[in-house]
mmCIF file of C-alpha atoms in Angstrom:
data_model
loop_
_atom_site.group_PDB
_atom_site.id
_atom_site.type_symbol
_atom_site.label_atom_id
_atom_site.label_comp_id
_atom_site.label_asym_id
_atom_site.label_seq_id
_atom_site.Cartn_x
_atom_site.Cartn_y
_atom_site.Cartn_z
ATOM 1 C CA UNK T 1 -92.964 -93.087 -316.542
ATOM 2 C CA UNK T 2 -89.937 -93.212 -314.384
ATOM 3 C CA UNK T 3 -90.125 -94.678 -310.954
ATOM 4 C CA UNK T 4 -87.657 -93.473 -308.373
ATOM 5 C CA UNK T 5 -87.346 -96.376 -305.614
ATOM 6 C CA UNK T 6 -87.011 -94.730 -301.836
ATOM 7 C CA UNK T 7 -86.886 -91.111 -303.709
ATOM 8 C CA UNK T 8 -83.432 -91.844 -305.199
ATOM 9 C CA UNK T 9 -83.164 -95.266 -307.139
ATOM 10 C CA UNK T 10 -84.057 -94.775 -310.524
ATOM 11 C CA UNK T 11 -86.018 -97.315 -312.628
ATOM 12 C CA UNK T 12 -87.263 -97.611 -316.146
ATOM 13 C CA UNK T 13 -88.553 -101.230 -317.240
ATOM 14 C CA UNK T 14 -89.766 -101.550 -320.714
ATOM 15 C CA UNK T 15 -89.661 -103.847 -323.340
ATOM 16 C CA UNK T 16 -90.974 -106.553 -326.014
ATOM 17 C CA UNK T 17 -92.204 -109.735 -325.684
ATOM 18 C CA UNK T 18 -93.138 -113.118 -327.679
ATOM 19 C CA UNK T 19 -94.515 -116.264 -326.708
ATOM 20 C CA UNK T 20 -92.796 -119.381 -328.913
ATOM 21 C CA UNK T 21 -93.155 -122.976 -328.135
ATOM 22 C CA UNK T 22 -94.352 -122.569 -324.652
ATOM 23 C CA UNK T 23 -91.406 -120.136 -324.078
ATOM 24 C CA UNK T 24 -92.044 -116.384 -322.840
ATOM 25 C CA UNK T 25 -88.942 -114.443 -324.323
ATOM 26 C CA UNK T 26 -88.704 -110.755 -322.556
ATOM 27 C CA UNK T 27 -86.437 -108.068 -324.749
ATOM 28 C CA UNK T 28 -85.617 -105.084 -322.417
ATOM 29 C CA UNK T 29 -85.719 -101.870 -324.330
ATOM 30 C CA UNK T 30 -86.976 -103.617 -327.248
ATOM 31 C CA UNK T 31 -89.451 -101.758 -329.538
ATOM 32 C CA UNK T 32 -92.304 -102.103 -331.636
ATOM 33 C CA UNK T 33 -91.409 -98.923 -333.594
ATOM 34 C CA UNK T 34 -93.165 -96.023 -332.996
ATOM 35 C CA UNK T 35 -96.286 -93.862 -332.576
ATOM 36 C CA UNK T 36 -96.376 -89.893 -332.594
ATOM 37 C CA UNK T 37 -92.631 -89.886 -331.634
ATOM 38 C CA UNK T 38 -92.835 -92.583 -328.467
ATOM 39 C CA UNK T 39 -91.618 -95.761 -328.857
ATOM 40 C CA UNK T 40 -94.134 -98.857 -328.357
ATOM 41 C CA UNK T 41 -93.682 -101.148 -325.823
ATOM 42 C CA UNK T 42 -95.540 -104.632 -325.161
ATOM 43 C CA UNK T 43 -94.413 -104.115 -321.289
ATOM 44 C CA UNK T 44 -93.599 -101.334 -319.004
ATOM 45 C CA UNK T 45 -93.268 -100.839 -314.646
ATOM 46 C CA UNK T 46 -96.751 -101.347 -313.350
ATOM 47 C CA UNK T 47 -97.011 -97.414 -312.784
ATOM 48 C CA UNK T 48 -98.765 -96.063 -315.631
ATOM 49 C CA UNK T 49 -101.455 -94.170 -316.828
ATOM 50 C CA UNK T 50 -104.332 -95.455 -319.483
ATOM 51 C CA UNK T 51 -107.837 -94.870 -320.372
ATOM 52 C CA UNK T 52 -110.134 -96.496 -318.158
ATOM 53 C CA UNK T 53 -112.108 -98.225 -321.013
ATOM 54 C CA UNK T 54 -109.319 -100.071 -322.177
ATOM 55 C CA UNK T 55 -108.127 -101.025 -318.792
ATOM 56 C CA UNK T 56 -111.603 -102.554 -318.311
ATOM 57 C CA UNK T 57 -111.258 -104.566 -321.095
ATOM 58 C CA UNK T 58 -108.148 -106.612 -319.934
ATOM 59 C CA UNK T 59 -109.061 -106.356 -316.509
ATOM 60 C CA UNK T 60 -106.833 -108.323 -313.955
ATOM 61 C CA UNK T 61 -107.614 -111.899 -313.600
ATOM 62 C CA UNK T 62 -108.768 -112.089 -309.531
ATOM 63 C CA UNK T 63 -107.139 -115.464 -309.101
ATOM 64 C CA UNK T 64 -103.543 -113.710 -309.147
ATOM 65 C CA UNK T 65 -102.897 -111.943 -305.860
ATOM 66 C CA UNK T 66 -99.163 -111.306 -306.819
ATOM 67 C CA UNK T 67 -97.154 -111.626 -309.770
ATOM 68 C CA UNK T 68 -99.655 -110.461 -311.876
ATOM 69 C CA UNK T 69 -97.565 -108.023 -313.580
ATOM 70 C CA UNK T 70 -96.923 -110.261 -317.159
ATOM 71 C CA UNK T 71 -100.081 -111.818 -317.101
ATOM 72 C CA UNK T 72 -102.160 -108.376 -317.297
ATOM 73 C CA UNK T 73 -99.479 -107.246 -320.168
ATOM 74 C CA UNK T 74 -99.723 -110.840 -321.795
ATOM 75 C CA UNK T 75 -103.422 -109.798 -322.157
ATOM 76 C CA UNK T 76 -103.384 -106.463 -322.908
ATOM 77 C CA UNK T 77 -100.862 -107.192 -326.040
ATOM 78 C CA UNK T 78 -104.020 -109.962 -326.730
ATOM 79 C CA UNK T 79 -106.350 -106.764 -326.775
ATOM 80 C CA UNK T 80 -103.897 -104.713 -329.192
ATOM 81 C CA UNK T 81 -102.965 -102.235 -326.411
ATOM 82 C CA UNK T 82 -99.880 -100.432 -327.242
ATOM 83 C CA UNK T 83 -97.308 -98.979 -324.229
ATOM 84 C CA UNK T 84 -94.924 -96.278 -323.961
ATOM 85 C CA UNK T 85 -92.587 -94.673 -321.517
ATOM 86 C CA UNK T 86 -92.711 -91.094 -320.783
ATOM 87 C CA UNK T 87 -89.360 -89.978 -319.143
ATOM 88 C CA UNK T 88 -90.693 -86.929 -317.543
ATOM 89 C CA UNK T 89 -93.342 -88.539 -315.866
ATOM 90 C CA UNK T 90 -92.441 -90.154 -312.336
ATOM 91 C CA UNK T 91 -93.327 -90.474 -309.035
ATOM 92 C CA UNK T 92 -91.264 -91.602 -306.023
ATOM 93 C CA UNK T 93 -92.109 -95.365 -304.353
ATOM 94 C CA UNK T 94 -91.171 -95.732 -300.858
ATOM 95 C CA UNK T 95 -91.677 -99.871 -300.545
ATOM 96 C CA UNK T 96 -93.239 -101.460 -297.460
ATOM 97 C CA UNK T 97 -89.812 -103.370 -295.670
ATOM 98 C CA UNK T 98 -91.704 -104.595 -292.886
ATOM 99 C CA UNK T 99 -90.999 -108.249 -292.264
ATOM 100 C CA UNK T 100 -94.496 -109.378 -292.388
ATOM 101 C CA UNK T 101 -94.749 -107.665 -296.190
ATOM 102 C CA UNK T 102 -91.779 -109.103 -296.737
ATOM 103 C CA UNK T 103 -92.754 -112.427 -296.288
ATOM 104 C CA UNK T 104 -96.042 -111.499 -298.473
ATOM 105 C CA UNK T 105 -94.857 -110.345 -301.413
ATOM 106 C CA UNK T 106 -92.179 -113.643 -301.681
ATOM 107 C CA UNK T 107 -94.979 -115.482 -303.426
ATOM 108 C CA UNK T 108 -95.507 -113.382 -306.368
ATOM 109 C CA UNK T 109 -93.086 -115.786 -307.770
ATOM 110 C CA UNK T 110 -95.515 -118.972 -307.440
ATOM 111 C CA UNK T 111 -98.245 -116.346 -308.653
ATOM 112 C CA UNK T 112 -96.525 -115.348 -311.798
ATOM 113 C CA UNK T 113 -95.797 -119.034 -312.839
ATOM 114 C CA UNK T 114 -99.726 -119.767 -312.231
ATOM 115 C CA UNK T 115 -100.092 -117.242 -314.457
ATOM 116 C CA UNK T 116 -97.485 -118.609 -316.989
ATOM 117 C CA UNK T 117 -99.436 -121.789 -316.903
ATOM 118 C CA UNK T 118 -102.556 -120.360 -317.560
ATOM 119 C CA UNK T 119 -100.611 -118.601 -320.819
ATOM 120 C CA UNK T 120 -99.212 -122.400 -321.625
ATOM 121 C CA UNK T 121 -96.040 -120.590 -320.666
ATOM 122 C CA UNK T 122 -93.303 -123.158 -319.393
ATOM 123 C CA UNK T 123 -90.064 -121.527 -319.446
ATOM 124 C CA UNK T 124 -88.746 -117.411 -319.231
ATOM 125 C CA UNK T 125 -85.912 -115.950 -321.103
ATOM 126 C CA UNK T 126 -85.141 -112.705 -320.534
ATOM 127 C CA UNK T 127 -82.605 -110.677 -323.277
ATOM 128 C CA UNK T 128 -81.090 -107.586 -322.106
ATOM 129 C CA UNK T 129 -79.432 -105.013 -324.060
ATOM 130 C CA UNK T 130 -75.480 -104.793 -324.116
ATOM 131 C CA UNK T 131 -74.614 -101.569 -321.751
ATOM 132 C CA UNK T 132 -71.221 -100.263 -322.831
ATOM 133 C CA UNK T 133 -70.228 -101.227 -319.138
ATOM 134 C CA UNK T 134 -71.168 -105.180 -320.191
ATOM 135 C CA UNK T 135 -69.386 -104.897 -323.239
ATOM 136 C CA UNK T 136 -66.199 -103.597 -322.026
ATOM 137 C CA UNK T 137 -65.670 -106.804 -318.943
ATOM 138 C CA UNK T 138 -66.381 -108.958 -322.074
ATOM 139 C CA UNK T 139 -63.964 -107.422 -323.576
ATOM 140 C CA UNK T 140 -61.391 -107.626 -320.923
ATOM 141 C CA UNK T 141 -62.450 -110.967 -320.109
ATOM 142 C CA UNK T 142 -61.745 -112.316 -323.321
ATOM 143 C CA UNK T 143 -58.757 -110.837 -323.679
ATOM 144 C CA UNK T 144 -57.382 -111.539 -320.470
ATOM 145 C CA UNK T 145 -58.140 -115.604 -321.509
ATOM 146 C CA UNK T 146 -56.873 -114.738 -324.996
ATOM 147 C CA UNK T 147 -53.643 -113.250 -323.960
ATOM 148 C CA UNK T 148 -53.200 -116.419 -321.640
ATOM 149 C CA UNK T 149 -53.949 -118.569 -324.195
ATOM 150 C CA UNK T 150 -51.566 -117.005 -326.468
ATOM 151 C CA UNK T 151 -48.764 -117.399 -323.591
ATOM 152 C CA UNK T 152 -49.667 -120.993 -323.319
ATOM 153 C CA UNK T 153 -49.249 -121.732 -326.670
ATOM 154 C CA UNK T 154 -45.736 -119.840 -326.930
ATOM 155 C CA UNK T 155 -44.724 -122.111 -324.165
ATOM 156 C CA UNK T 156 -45.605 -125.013 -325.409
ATOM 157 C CA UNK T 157 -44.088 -124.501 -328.501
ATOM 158 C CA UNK T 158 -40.850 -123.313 -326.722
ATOM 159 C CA UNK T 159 -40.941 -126.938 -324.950
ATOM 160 C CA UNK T 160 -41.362 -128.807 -328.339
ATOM 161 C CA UNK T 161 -39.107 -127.277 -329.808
#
């Protein structure tokens, strides 16, 4: 489902992922087609719903206190389970901020690359789609560097000539 950070700050995570040479490679919004008109997923937020049974099955590996979030979907792909995102399903999240938590949850980082290991995963690359906002500085970019470029050029040949 949806997840509304502090009651206002929407998020939806979901995606694909592959392992290749030691490399995990994260697609956000990626698919694996579809099922009874839902897209599949290989990884959604870590608020969702699923039958028991087949949560028992992956289980959650006790040695990871934090960052266990890829490692549990690492293993459920393994055990063929399939994800989905409903978009009116959601609950609101009102995160701890207390200093102390704070300082707590700053090692799910070390946690997730224990888990990586464990997965003989060395390196992350994460691919997200192109949002018509990224598209359009690209755009702009390049032609603000194109445009110089073509004034540079103009000049020069103006002095060489």
């Amino acid at each position: 489902g949806l997840l509304y950070d502090f009651g206002k700050i929407k998020r939806r995570f979901a995606g694909c992922f592959d392992i290749e040479n030691g490399m995990f490679i994260l697609r956000q919004d990626a698919t694996r087609g579809e099922a009874f008109g839902h897209k599949l997923y290989d990884i959604v937020l870590n608020f969702f719903m699923a039958r028991t049974e087949s949560i028992r099955r992956v289980g959650w590996d006790p040695e990871l206190r934090l960052g266990e979030h890829k490692d549990f979907f690492i293993r459920a792909k393994e055990h063929g389970l399939k994800c989905t995102v409903l978009d009116n399903v959601s609950i609101f999240h009102f995160p701890e901020q207390s200093d102390d938590y704070a300082e707590y949850r700053n090692r799910a980082r070390a946690y997730e690359m224990l888990a990586f290991k464990k997965h003989g995963i060395y390196a992350e690359k994460i691919i997200q789609p192109i949002s018509a906002t990224r598209l359009w500085r690209s755009v702009k970019t390049f032609l603000k560097k194109s445009s110089f470029l073509v004034s540079l050029v103009h000049l020069l040949k103006k002095k060489l000539t």
